[in-house]
Coordinates of C-alpha atoms in Angstrom, one line a residue:
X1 CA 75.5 69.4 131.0
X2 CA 78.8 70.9 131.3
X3 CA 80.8 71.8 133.7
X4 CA 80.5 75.7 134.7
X5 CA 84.4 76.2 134.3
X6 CA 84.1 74.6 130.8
X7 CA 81.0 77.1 130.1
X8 CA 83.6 80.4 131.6
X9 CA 86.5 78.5 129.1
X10 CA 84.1 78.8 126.3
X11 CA 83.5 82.1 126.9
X12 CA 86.5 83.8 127.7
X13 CA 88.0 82.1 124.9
X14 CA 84.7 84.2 122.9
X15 CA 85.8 87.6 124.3
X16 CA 89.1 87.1 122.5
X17 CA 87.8 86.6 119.4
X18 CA 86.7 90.5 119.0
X19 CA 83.2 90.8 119.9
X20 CA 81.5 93.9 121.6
X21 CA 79.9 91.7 124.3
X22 CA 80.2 93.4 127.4
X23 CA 82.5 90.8 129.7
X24 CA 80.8 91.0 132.4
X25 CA 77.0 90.2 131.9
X26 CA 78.1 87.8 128.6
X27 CA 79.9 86.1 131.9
X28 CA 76.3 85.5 133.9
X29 CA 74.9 84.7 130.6
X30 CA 77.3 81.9 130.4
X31 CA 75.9 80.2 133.7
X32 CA 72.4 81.7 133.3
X33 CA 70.2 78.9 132.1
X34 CA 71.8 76.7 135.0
X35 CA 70.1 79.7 137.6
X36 CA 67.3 77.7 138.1
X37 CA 66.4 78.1 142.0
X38 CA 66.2 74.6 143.4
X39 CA 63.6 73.2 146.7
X40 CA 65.0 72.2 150.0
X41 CA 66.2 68.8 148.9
X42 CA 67.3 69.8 145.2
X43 CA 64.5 67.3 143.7
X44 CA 63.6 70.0 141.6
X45 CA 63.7 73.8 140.1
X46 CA 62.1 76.7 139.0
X47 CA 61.8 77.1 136.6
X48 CA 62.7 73.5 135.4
X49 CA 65.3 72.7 133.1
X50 CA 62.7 72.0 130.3
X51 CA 62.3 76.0 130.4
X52 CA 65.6 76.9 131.2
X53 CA 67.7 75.1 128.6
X54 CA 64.8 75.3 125.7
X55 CA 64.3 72.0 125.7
X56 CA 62.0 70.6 122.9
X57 CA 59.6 68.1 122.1
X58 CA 62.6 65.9 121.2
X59 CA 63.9 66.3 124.4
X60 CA 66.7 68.2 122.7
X61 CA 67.7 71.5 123.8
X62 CA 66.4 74.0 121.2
X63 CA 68.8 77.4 121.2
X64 CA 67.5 78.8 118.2
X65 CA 64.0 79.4 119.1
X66 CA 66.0 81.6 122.0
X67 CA 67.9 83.3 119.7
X68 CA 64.6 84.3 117.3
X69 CA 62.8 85.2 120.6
X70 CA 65.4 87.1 122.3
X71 CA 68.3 88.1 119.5
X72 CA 67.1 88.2 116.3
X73 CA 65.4 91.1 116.5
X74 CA 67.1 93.2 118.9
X75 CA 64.8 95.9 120.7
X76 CA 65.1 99.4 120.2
X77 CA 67.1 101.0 122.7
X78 CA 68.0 97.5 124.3
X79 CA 71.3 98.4 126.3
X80 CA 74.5 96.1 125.2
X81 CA 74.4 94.8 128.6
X82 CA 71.7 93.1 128.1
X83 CA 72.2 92.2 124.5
X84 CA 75.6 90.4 126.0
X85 CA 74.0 88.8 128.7
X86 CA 71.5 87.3 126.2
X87 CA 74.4 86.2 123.8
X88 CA 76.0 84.8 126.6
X89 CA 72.6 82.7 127.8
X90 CA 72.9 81.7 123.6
X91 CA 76.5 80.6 124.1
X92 CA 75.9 78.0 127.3
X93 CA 72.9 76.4 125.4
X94 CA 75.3 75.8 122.3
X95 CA 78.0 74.5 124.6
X96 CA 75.6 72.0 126.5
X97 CA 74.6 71.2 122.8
X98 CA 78.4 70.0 122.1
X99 CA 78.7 68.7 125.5
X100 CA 75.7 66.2 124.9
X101 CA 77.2 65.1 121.9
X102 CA 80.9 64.5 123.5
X103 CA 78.7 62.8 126.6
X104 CA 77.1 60.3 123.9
X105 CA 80.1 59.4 122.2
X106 CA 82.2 58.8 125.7
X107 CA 79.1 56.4 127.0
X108 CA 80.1 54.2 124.0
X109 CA 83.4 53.4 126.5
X110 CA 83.7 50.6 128.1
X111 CA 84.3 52.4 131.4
X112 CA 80.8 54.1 131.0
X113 CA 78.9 51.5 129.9
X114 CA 79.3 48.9 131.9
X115 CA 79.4 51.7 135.1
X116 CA 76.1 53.4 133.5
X117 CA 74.3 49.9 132.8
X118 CA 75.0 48.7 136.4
X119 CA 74.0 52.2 138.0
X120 CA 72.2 55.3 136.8
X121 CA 73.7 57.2 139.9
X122 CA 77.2 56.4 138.8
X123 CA 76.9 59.4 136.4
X124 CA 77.9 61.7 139.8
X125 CA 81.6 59.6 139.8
X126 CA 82.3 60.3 136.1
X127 CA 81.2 64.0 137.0
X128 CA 83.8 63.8 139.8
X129 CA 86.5 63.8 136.8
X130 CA 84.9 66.7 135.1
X131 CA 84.7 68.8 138.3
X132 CA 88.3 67.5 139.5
X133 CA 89.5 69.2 136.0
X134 CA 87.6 72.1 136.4
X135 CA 89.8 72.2 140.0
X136 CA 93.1 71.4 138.2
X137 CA 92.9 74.0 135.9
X138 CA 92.2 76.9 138.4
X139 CA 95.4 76.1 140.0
X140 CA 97.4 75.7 136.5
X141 CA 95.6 79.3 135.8
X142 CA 95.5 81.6 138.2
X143 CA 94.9 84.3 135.8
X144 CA 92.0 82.8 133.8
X145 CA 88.8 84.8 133.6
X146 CA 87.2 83.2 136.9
X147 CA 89.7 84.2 139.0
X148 CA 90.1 87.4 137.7
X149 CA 86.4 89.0 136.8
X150 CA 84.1 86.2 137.4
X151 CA 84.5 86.0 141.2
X152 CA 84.6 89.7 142.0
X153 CA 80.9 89.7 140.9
X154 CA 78.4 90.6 143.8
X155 CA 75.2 92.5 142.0
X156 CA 73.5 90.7 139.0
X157 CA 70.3 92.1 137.6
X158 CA 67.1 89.8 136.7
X159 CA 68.2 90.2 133.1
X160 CA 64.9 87.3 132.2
X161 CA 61.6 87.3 133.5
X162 CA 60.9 83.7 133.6
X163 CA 63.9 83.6 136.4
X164 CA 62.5 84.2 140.0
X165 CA 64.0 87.4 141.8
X166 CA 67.7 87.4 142.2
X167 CA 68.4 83.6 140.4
X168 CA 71.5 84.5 139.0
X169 CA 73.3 86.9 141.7
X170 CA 72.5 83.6 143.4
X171 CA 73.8 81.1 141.0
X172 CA 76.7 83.5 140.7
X173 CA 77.7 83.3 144.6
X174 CA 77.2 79.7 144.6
X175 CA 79.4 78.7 141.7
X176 CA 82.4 80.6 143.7
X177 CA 81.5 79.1 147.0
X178 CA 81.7 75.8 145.0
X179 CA 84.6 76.2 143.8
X180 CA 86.6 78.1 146.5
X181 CA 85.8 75.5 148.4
X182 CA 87.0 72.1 150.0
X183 CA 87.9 69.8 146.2
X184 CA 86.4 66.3 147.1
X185 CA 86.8 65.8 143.7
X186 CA 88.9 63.7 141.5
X187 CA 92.4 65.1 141.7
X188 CA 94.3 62.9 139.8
X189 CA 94.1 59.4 137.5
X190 CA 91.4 61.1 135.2
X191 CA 90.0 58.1 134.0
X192 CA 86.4 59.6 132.7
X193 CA 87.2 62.5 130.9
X194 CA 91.4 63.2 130.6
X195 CA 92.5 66.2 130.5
X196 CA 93.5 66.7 126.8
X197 CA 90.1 66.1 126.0
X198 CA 88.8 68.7 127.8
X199 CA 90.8 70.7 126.7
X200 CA 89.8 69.6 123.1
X201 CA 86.4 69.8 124.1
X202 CA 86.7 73.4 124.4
X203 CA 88.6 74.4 121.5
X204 CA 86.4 72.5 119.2
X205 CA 83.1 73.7 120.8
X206 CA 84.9 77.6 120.7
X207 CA 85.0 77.0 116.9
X208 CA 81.4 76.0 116.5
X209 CA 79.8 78.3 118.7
X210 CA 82.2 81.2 116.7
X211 CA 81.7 80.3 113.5
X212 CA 77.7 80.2 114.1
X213 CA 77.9 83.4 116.0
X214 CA 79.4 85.1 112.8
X215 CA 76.6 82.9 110.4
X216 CA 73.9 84.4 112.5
X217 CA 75.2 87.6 112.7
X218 CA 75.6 87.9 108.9
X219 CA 72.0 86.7 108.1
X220 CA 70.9 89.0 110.8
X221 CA 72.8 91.9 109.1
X222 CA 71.5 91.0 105.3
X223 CA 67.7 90.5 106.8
X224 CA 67.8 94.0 108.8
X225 CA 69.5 96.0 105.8
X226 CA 66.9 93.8 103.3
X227 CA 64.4 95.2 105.6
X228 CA 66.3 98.8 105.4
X229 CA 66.1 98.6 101.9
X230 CA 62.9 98.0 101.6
X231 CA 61.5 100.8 103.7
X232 CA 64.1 103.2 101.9
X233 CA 62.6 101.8 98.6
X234 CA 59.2 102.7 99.8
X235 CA 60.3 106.3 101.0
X236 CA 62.1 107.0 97.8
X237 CA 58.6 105.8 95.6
X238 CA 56.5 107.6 97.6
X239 CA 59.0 110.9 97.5
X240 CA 59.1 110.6 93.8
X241 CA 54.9 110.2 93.3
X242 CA 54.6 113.5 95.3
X243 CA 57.5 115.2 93.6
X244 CA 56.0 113.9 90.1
X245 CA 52.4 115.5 91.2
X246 CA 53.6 118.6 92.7
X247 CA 56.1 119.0 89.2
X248 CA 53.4 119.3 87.3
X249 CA 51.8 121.7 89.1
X250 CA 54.5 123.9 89.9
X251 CA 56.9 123.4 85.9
X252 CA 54.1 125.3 84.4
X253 CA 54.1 128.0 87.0
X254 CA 58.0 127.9 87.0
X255 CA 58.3 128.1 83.4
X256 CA 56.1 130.9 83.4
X257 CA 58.3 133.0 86.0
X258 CA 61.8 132.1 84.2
X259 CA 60.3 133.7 81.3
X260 CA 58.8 136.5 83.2
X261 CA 62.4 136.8 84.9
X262 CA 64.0 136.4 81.4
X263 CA 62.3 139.0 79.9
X264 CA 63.4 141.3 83.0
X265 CA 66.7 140.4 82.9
X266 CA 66.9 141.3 79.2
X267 CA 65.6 144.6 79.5
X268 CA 68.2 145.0 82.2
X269 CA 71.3 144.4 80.3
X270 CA 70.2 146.1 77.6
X271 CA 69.9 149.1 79.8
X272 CA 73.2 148.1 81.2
X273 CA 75.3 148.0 77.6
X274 CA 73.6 151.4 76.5
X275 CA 74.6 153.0 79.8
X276 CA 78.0 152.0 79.8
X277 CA 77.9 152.6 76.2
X278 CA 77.6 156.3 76.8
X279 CA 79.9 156.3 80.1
X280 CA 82.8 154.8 77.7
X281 CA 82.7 157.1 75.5
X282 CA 83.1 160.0 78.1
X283 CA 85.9 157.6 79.8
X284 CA 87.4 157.4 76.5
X285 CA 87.8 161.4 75.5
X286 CA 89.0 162.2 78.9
X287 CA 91.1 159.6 79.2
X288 CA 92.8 160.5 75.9
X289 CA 93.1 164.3 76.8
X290 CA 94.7 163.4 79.8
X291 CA 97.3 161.0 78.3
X292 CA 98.2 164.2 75.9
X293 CA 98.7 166.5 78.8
X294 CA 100.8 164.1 80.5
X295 CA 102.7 162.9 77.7
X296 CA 103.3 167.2 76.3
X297 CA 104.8 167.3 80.7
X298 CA 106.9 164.0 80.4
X299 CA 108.5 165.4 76.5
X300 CA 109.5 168.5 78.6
X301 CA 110.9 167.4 81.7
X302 CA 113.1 164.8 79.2
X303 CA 114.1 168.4 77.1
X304 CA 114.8 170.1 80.2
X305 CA 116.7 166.9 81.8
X306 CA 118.4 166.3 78.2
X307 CA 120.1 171.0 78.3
X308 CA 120.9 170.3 81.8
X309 CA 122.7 167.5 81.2
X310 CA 124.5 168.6 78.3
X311 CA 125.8 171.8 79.8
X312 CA 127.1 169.8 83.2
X313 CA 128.8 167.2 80.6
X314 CA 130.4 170.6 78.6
X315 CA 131.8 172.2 82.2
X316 CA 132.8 168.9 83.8
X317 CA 134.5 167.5 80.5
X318 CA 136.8 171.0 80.6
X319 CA 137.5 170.8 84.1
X320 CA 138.3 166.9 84.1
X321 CA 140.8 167.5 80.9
X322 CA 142.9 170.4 83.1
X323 CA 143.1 167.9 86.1
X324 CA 144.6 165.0 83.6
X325 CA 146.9 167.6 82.2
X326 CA 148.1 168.9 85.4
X327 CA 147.9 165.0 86.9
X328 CA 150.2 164.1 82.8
X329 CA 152.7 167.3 84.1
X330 CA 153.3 166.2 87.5
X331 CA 153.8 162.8 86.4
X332 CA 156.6 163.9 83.8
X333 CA 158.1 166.3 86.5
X334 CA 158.2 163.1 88.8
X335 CA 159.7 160.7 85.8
X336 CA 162.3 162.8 84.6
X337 CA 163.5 163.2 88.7
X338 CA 163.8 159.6 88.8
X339 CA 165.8 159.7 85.6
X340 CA 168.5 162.2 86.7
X341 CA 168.4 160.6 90.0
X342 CA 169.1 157.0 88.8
X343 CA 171.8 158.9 85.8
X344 CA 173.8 160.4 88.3
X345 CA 173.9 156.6 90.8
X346 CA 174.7 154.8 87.8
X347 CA 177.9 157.0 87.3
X348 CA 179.4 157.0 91.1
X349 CA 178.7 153.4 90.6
X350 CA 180.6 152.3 87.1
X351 CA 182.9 154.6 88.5
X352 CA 183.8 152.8 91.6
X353 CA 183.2 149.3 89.9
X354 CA 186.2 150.1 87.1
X355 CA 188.1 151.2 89.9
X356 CA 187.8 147.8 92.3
X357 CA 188.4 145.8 89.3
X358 CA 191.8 148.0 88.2
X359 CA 192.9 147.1 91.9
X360 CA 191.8 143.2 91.4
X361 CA 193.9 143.1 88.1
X362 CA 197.2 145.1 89.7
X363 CA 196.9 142.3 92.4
X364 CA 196.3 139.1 90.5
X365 CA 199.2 140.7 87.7
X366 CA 201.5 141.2 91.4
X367 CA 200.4 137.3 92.3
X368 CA 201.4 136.4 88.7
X369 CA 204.6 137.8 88.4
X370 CA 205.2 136.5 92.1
X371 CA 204.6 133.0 91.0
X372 CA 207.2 133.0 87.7
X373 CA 210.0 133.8 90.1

């Protein structure tokens, strides 16, 4: 089967892809059916691998008839812890599947042939490559999923009857011990199983096991809401057959009351129109006498508005035209001042201009008469 590293690969690389498995028990799931509690000498386990890995008459590991046991039809009320462990349990049977069939096409090679022919034992050196890789790629990733969540786990639940008491918190603390450990195993010249097809191995077997996760869990989505719709069928005819039966008893009653109610109703808005019949007519006379009154007040106060107006226009038109003429008077006054004024300065002035240009002409006729002797 393969390796438990490869199994942790398989399913951190799972996590990633979206699902609500809870990380931690889809972990244990992943290394559950290998929980198998072994005797004193390891010769054998319980419960045997024929139970643990569903193995069938074929001698083939089975992991449907786990899934229609334990997953497809999900108890009531089941926790998602123990959903994801069970998915988890799922995913390392479909991942041994895919392992068995990379393990039949390597024992085509040479190197396992002739090794397997010769020796049945020599399986444990080939598995000294897969375990050496497992080793390697701890150290090339410290951060992986092992090193970061898996070995921090200490209390694991007996999520599966058929496991004896405290199988997989056991399993759990020996696959760290193994592998924080002393690494007898291959460390280099990976002759069995290279590295790159490990790491093949996984992503290949990642996108079987995801693309059948999502088949199953779309035929186990159309079967529960076939089922859904079934039942809701069933409510909705039995709904309507006592709906139909209690119609007919209760249409003729209704029918019977609406007209009842009708009839009621009638005679109430009749009452209504002939009530507020009368009251408009009353609402109507006083509403016109008081639209008189108001409008005989409103023609008097514009009358009375319209004389006082007309004798303040009369006083302050008279008073106004003896301010403009007294404002027109002091205006001449002030005009014919500035005329006198400006009469008398233009005098002085010609006066003294024709007598500075007599003196110019005396002189220039003196320079003349200079200049011709």
């Amino acid at each position: 089967m393969a390796t438990w590293i490869s199994h942790l690969r398989i399913a951190e690389k799972i996590l990633k892809k979206g699902y609500n498995f809870e990380p931690t028990p889809f972990l244990i799931g992943n290394i559950g059916p290998d929980s198998g509690v072994p005797n004193e000498n390891w010769s054998s386990f319980s419960p045997p691998k024929t139970i643990t890995h569903w193995v069938g008459q074929d001698n083939k590991i089975n992991a449907q008839s786990f899934w229609n046991k334990y997953l497809n039809n999900k108890g009531i009320g089941e926790s998602n812890e123990l959903f994801s462990f069970k998915i988890g349990y799922f995913v390392h049977l479909l991942t041994d599947i895919e392992w068995s069939k990379l393990l039949e096409k390597k024992k085509n090679e040479v190197l396992y042939k002739e090794g397997l022919e010769k020796d049945q034992n020599f399986i444990w050196t080939i598995k000294k490559d897969w375990y050496g890789l497992d080793y390697k790629y701890l150290e090339k990733h410290p951060h992986c999923i092992f090193n970061t969540l898996f070995k921090n786990i200490n209390k694991v639940p007996d999520y599966l009857d058929y496991f004896p008491h405290a199988a997989f918190e056991k399993q759990v603390k020996y696959i760290n011990e193994f592998y924080f450990g002393e690494n007898n195993k291959t460390k280099e010249n990976f002759i069995y199983l290279r590295e790159d097809e490990m790491d093949n191995f996984i992503y290949s077997a990642t996108e079987i096991i995801d693309n059948l996760l999502i088949e199953l869990s779309m035929k186990k989505t159309s079967e529960k809401q076939e089922v859904k719709r079934a039942e809701e069928q069933k409510r909705q005819d039995q709904l309507r057959s006592h709906y139909s039966m209690k119609r007919k008893a209760t249409d003729k009653a209704t029918v019977e009351k609406q007209e009842v109610k009708r009839a009621e109703e009638q005679k109430r808005q009749d009452q209504l129109r002939n009530h507020y019949s009368m009251e408009k007519i009353a609402i109507d006379k006083a509403t016109a006498e008081k639209q008189e009154v108001e409008r005989v007040a409103e023609q008097k106060r514009q009358d009375q508005l319209r004389s006082h107006y007309s004798m303040e226009k009369i006083a302050t038109d008279k008073a106004s035209a003896e301010k403009q003429e007294v404002k027109r008077a002091e205006e001449q006054k002030r005009q014919d001042q500035l005329r006198s004024h400006y009469s008398m300065e233009k005098i002085a002035t010609d006066k003294a201009t024709a007598e500075k240009q007599e003196v110019e002409r005396v002189a220039e006729q003196k320079r003349q008469d200079d200049c011709l002797r």
